[in-house]
Coordinates of C-alpha atoms and ligand atoms in Angstrom, one line a residue:
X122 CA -63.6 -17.3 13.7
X123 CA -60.8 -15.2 13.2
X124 CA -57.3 -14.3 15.1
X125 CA -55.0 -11.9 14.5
X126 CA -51.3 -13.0 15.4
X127 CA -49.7 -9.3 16.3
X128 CA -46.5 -8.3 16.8
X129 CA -43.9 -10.9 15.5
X130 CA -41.3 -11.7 13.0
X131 CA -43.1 -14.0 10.6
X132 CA -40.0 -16.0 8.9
X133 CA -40.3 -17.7 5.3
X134 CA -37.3 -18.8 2.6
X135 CA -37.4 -15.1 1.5
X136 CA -36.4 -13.5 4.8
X137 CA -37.8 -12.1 7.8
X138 CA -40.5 -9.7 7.9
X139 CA -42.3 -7.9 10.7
X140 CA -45.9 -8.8 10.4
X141 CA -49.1 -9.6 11.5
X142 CA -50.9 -12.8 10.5
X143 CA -54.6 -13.1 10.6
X144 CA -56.2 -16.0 10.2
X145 CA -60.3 -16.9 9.2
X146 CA -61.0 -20.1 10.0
X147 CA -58.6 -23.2 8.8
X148 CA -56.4 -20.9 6.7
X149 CA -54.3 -17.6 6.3
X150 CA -56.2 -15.1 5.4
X151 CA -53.8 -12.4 5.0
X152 CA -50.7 -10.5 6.1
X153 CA -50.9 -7.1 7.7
X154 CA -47.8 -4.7 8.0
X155 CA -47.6 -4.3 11.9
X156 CA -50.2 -2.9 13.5
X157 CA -52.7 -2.5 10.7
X158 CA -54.9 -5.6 10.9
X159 CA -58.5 -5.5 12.0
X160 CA -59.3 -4.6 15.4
X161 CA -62.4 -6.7 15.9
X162 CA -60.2 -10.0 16.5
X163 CA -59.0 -12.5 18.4
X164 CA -55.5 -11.7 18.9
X165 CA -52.5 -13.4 19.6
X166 CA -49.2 -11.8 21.2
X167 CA -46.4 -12.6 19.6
X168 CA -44.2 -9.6 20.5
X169 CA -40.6 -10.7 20.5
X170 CA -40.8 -14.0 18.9
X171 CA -40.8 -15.5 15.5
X172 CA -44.0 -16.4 13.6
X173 CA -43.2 -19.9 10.6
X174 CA -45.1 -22.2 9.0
X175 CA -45.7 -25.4 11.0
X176 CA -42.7 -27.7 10.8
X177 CA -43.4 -30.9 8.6
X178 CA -41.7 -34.2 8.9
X179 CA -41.0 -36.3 6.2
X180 CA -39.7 -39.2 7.5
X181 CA -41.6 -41.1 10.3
X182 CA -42.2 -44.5 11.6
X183 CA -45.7 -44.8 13.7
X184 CA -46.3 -48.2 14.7
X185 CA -43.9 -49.7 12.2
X186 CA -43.4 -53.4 12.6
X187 CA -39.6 -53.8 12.8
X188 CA -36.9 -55.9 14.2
X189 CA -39.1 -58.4 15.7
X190 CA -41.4 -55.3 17.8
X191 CA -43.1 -52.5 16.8
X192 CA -42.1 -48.9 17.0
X193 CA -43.3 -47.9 20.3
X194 CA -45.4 -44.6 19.2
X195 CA -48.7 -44.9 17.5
X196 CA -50.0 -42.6 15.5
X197 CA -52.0 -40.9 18.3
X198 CA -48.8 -40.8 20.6
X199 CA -46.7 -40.0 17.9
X200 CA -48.6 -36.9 16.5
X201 CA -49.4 -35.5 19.6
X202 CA -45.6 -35.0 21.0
X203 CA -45.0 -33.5 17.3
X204 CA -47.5 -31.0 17.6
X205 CA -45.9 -30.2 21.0
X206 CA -42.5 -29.6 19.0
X207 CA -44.1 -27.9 16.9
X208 CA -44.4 -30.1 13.7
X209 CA -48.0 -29.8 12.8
X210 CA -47.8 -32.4 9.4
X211 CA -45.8 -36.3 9.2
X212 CA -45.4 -38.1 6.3
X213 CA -45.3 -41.5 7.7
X214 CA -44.4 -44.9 5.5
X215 CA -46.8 -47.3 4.7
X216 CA -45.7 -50.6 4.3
X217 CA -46.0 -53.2 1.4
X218 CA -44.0 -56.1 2.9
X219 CA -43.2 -58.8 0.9
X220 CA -45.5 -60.9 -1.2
X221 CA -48.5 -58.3 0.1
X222 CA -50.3 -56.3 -2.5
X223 CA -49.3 -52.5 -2.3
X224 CA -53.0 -51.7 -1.7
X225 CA -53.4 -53.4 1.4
X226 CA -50.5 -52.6 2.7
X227 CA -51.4 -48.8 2.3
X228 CA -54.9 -49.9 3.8
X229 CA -53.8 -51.3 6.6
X230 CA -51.9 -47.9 7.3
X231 CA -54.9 -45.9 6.7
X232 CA -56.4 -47.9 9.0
X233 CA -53.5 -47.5 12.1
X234 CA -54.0 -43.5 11.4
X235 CA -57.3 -42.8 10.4
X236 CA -58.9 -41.2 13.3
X237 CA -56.1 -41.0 15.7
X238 CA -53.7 -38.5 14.4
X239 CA -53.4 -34.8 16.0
X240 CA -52.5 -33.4 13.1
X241 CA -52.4 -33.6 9.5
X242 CA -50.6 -36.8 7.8
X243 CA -49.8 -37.7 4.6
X244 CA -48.2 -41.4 3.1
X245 CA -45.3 -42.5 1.7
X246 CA -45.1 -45.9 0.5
X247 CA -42.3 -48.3 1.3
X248 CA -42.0 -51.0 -1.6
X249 CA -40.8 -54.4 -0.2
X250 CA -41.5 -56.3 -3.0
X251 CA -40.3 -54.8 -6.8
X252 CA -42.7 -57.1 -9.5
X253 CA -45.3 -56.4 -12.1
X254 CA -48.1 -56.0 -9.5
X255 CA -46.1 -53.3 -7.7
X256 CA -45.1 -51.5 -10.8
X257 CA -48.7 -51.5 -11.3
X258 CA -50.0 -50.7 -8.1
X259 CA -47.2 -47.3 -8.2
X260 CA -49.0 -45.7 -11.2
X261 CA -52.8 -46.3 -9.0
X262 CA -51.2 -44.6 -6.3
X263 CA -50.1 -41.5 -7.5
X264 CA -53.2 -40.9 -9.7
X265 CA -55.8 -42.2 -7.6
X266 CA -54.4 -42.3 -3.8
X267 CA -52.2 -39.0 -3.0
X268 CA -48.9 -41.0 -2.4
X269 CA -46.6 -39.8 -5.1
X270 CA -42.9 -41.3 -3.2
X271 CA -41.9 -44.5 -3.0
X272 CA -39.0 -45.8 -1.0
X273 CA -37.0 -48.6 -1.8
X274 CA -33.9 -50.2 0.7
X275 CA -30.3 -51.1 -1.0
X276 CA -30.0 -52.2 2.6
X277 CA -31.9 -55.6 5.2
X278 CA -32.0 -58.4 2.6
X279 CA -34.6 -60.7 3.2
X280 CA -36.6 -57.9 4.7
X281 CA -37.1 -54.8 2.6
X282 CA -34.5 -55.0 -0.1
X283 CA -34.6 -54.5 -3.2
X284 CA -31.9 -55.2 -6.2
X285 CA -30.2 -53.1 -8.7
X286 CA -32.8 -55.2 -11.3
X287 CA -35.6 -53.8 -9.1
X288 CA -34.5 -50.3 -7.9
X289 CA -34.3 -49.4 -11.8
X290 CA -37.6 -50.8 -13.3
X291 CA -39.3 -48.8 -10.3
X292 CA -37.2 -45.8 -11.4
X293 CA -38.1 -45.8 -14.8
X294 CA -41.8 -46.3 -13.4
X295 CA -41.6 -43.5 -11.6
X296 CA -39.9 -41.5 -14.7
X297 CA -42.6 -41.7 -16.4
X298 CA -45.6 -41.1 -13.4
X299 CA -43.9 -37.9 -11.9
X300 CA -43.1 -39.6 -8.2
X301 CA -40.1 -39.7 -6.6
X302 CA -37.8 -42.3 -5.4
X303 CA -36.4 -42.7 -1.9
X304 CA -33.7 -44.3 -1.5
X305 CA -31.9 -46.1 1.9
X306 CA -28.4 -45.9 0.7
X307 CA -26.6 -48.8 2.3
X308 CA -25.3 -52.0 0.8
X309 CA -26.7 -53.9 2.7
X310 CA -25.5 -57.4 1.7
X311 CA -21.9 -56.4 2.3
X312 CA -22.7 -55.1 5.9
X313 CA -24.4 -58.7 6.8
X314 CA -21.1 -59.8 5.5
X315 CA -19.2 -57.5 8.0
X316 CA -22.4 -58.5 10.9
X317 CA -21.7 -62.2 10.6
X318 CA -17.5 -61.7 10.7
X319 CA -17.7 -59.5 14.0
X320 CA -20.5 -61.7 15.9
X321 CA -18.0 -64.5 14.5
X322 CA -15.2 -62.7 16.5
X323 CA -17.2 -62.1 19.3
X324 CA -18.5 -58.4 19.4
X325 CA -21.8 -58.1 20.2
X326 CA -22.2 -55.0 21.6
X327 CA -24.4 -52.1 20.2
X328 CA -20.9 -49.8 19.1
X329 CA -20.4 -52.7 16.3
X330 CA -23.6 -52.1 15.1
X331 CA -21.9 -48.6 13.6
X332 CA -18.7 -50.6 13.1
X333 CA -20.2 -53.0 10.1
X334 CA -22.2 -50.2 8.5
X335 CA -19.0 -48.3 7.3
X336 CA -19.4 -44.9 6.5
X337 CA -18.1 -46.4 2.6
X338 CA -21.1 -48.7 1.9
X339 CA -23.5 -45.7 2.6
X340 CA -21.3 -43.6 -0.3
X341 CA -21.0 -46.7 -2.8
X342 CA -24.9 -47.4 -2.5
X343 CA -25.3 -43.7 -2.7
X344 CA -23.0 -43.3 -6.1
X345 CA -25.3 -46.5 -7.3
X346 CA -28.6 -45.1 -7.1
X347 CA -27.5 -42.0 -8.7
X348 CA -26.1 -44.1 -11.2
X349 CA -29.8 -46.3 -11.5
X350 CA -31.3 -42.8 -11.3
X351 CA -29.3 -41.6 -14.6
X352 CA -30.3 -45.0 -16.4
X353 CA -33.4 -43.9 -15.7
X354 CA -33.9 -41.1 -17.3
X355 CA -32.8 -38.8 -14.7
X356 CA -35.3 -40.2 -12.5
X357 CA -36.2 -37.9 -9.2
X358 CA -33.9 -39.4 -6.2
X359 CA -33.9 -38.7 -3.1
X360 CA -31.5 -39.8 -0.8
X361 CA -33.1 -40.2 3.1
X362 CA -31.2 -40.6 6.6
X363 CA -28.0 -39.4 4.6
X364 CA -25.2 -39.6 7.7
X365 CA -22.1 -39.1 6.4
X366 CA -19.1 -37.1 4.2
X367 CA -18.6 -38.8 1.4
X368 CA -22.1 -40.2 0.7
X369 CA -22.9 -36.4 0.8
X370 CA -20.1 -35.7 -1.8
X371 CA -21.9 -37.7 -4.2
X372 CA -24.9 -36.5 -4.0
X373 CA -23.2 -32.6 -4.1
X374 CA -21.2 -34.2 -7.7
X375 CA -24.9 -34.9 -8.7
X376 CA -25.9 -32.0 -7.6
X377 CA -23.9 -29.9 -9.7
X378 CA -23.9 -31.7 -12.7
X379 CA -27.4 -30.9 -12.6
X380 CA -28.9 -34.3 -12.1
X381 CA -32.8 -34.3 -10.0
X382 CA -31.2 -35.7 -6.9
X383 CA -31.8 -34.5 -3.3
X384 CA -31.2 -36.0 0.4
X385 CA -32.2 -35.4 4.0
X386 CA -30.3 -35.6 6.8
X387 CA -31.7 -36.3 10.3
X388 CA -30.3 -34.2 13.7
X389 CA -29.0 -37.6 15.7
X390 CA -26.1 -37.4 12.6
X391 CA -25.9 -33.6 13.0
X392 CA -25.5 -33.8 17.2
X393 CA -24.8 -37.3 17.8
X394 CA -21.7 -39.6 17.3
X395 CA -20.8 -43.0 16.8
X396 CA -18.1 -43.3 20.0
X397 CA -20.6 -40.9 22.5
X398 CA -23.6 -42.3 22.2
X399 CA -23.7 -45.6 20.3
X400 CA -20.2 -46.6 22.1
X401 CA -21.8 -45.8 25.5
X402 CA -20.9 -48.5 28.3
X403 CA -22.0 -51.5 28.4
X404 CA -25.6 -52.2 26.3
X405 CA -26.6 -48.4 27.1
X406 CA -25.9 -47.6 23.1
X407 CA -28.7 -49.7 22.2
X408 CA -30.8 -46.3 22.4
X409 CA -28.7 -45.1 19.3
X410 CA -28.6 -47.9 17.2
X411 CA -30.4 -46.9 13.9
X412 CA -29.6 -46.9 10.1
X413 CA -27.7 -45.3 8.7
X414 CA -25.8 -45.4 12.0
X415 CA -23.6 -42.6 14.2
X416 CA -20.6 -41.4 12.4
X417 CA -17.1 -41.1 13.9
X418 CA -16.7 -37.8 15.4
X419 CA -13.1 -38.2 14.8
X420 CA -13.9 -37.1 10.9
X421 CA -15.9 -34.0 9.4
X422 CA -19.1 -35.5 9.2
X423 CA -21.1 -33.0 11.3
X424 CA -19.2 -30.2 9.9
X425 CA -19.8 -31.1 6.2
X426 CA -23.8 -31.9 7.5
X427 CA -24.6 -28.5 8.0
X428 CA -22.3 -27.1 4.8
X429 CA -24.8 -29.1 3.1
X430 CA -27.9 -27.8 5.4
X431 CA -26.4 -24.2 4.1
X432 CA -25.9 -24.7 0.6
X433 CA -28.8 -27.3 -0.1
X434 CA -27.0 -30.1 -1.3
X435 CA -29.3 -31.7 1.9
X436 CA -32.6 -30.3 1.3
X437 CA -34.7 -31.3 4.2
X438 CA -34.1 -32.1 7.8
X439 CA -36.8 -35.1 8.9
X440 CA -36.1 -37.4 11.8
X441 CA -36.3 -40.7 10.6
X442 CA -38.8 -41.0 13.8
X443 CA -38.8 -44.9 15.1
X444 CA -38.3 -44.9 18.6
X445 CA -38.4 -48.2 20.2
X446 CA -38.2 -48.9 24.8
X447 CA -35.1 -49.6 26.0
X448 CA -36.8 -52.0 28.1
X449 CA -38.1 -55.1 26.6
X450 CA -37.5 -53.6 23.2
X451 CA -33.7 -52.4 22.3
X452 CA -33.0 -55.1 24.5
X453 CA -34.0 -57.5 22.4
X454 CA -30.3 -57.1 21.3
X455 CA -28.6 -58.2 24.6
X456 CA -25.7 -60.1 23.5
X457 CA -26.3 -59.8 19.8
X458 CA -26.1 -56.2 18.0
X459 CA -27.5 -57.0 14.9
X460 CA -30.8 -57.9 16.8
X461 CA -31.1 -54.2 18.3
X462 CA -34.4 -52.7 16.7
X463 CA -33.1 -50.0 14.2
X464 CA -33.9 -46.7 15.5
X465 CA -34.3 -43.2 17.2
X466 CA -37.5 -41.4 18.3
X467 CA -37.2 -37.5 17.9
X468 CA -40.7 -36.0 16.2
X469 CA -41.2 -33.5 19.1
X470 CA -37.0 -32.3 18.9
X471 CA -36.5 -31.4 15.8
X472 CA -37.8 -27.7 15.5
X473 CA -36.2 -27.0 18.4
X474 CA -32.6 -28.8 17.4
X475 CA -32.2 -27.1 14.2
X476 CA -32.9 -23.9 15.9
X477 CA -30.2 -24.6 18.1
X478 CA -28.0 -24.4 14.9
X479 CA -29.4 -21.3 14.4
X480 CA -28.1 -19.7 17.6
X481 CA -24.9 -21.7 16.9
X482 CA -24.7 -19.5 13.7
X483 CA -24.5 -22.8 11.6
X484 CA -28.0 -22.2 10.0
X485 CA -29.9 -19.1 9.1
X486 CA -33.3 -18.2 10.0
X487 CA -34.6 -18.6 6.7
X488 CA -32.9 -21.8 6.1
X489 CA -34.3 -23.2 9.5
X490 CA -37.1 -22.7 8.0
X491 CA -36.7 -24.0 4.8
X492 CA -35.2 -27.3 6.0
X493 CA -38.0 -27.8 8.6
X494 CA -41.3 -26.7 7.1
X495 CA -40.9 -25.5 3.1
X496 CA -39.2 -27.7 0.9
X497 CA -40.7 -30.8 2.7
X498 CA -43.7 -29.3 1.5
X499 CA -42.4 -28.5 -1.9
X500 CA -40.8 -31.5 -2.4
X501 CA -43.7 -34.2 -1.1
X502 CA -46.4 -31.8 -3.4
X503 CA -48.0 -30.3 -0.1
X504 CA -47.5 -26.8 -1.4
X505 CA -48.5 -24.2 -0.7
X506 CA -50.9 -25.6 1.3
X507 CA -48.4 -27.0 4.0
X508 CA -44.9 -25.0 4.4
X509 CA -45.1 -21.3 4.2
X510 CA -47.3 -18.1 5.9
X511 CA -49.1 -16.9 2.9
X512 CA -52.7 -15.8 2.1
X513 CA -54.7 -19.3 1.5
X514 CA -52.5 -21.5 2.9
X515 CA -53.3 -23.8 5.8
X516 CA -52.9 -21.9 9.0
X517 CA -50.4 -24.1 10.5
X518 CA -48.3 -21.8 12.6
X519 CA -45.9 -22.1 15.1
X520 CA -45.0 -19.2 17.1
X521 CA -41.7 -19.5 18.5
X522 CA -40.0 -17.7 21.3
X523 CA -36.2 -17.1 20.9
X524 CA -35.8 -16.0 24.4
X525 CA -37.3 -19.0 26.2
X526 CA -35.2 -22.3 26.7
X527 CA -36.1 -26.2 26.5
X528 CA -34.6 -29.0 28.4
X529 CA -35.2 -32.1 26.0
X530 CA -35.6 -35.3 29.0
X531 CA -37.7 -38.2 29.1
X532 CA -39.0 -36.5 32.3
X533 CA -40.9 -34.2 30.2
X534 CA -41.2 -35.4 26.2
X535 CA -44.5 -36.5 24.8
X536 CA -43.0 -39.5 22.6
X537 CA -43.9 -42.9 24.1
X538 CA -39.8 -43.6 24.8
X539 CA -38.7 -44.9 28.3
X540 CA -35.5 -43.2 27.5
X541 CA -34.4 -39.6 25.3
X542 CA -31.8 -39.4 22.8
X543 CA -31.2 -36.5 23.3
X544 CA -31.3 -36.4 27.3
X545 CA -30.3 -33.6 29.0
X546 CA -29.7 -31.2 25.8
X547 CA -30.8 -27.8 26.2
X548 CA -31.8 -25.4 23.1
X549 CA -32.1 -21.9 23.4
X550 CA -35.4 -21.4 22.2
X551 CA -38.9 -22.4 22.5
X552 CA -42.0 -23.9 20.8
X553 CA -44.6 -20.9 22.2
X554 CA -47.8 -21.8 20.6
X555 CA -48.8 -24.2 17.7
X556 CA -52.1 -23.6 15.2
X557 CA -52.7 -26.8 13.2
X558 CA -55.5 -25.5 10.8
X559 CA -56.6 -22.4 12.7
X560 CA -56.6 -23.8 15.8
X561 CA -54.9 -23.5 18.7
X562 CA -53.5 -26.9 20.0
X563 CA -50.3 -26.1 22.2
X564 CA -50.0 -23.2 24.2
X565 CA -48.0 -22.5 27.1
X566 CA -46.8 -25.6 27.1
X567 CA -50.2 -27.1 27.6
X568 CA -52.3 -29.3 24.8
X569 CA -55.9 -27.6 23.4
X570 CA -55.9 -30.3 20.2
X571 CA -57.7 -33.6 20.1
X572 CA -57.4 -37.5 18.8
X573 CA -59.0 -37.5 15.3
X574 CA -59.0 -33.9 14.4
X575 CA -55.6 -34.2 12.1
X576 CA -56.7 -35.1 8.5
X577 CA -55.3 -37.0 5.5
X578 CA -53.5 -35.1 3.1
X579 CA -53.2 -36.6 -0.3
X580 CA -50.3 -35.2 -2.3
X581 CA -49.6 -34.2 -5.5
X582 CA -46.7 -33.9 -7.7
X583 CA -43.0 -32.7 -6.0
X584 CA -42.3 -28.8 -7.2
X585 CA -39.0 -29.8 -7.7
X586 CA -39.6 -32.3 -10.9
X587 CA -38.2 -31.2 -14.2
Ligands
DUC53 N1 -33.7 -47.1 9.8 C1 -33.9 -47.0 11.1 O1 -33.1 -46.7 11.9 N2 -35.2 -47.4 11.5 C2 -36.2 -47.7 10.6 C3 -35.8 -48.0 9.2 C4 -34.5 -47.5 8.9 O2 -34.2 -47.5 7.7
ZN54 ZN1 -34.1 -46.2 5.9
ZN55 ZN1 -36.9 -44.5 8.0

């Protein structure tokens, strides 16, 4: 079957271009200057509004065990409100925890997704446990399984974390097989230090969470894996859920001395702060509590954010998805911050939040798209299958209207939250209609898609390793 997408402004890293997309089957057959595509199609309208590649998130939680719960979307609630935000491809994390053979925990995360994702998904693999076996196990996976990233945590001792010892013998492992290294930047055993001093004075409630994960044990664990990274042989690095000024310096110093290191950031740190949100009254910031935490909007974090968005020293905008109830869930932390489950749910906001920096004038068009859809694709080896409008790719579209408007609530999101992070915030723009391989699976605000139909996409090597 074949549609024709007429009329819009399709939009890609090189620029804007009037054009019309048609589309044979799964992929993108070709582009057509306006108006001169076939006339014995399907066609779609999209007069007026912009035509990108579907957004991909490289950074989500589905079902994660964490905190003593579970991270409250599955992969079947969790894909479907990203389709309707226009993401059309998650990489998720599978788990190794500790003591468990990599294998099995990437089987057991085959097993959550496999046949209940709505669209396309691809693994990373979280590394709780840095030994022989797991060295072992990182070479089978990026030859034999698709999964070619591997994050390790400076941060949660006794849970994921990983030593300096560690972090470098799975960088030079990963020097030498071509993956990349993700990296959660926070030292971790200082801030139980800081945890166990403020519950000792008494402060328990959620703003303290923020408090003991200062903004300068994200930078110094930041600075040290780059450091690890350069032992190791210039390693790739890439820095996720980077929050905050000076953490971002280091990685721009890296940057510019030419060194393979990259970072994320996530929107909560780009629209939400540490003393609105997290310091809400009473246990009500609970809903914000997440790591790297809310930054002070008293300093230039948000500012210096999107200067990095702009100028690519943060490459990719993913949103850390992890959403946990406030009920019964984020309130396992009454009385005790440190037992808050770590994390935000935003999968279905964050097309439309980065557009909103676009009308802001903070972010161009191309860069929008860029950040959202391309160089996750680039850099996780999805490309160009995933990421961009060209001839052959997947035909993962989103059309996207910039004169409609959306009203982010918990009244009306997909994500399987009791509450919204972003409650009440209104973006000027819209997700209009959403192809995930050729087919149509949001449109006018309705779902067309189905359980099961999104597929697993092994990867291949990031385009970015030199
Ligand atoms: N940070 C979060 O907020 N949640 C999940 C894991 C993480 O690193
Ligand atoms: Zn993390
Ligand atoms: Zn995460």
């Amino acid at each position: 079957m074949t549609l024709l997408i007429t009329g819009g402004t399709v939009i890609g890293p090189t620029g804007a271009t009037p054009a019309d997309v048609l589309v044979d089957g799964e992929t993108i057959a070709a582009i057509h200057a306006p108006g001169t595509g076939p006339s014995d199609t399907e066609t779609l309208d999209a007069a007026g509004k912009y035509v990108i590649p579907g957004g991909i998130d490289a950074h989500t939680h589905m079902e994660l065990p964490f905190g003593g719960t579970f991270a409250s979307d599955t992969f079947d609630t969790g894909t479907k409100a990203a389709a309707f935000g226009g993401t059309t491809t998650i990489i998720d994390f599978a788990v190794q925890r500790t003591g468990e053979v990599v294998q099995d925990g990437l089987a057991a995360w085959h097993a959550k997704a496999d046949g209940n994702c709505h669209v396309d998904y691809a693994f990373h693999m979280i590394l709780g446990g840095v030994d022989d076996d797991s060295l072992k196990a990182m070479d089978q996976l990026v030859n034999d399984a698709g999964i070619t990233s591997f994050k390790l945590f400076m941060a949660y001792p006794g849970v994921f974390y990983s030593d300096d010892g560690q972090i470098l013998r799975a960088m030079q492992k990963a020097r030498d097989n071509g993956a990349v290294i993700m990296m959660h930047a926070e030292n971790g055993i200082a801030i139980d230090v800081l945890i166990q001093q403020a519950l000792a004075r008494g402060e328990t409630d959620p703003i303290h969470h923020g408090l003991t994960r200062p903004e300068a044990l994200e930078a110094e664990a930041t600075h040290r894996a780059i450091m690890l990274a350069e032992v190791a042989q210039d390693c790739p690095l890439y820095i996720v859920h980077l929050s905050a000024s000076r953490a971002l310096a280091e990685v721009a110093a890296a940057r510019d001395a030419g060194r393979n290191v990259f970072a994320e950031t996530c929107p909560q740190y780009l629209y939400l702060t540490l003393e609105d949100q997290l310091g809400a009254p009473g246990f009500e910031g609970a809903k914000w509590v997440c790591s790297t935490p809310l930054r002070s909007k008293h300093e230039s974090h948000q500012k210096d954010l999107w200067q990095g968005l702009r100028g690519n020293d943060l490459a990719i905008v993913s949103t850390d998805h992890c959403p946990f109830c406030f009920k019964d869930q984020k309130e396992l932390g009454v009385g005790d911050f440190s037992k808050i489950p770590n994390g935000i749910g935003g999968v279905e906001h964050r097309v439309d939040l980065l557009y909103q920096g676009v009308v802001d004038g903070k972010l161009s068009l191309q860069r929008w798209v860029e950040t959202i859809a391309t160089t996750p694709a680039r850099m996780f080896g999805l490309y160009p299958r995933k990421g961009v409008i060209q001839p052959g790719s997947d035909a993962d579209i989103v059309v996207y209207d910039p004169n409609g408007r959306t009203r982010i609530s918990v009244e009306t999101h997909h994500m399987n939250m009791d509450h919204s992070a972003y409650e009440g915030y209104e973006i000027a723009g819209k997700v209009d209609t959403v192809l995930s391989r050729g087919e149509v699976i949001v449109s006018e605000g309705a779902y067309h898609g189905a359980k099961g139909r999104g597929r697993y996409l092994p990867r291949g090597l990031s385009s970015y390793l030199v």
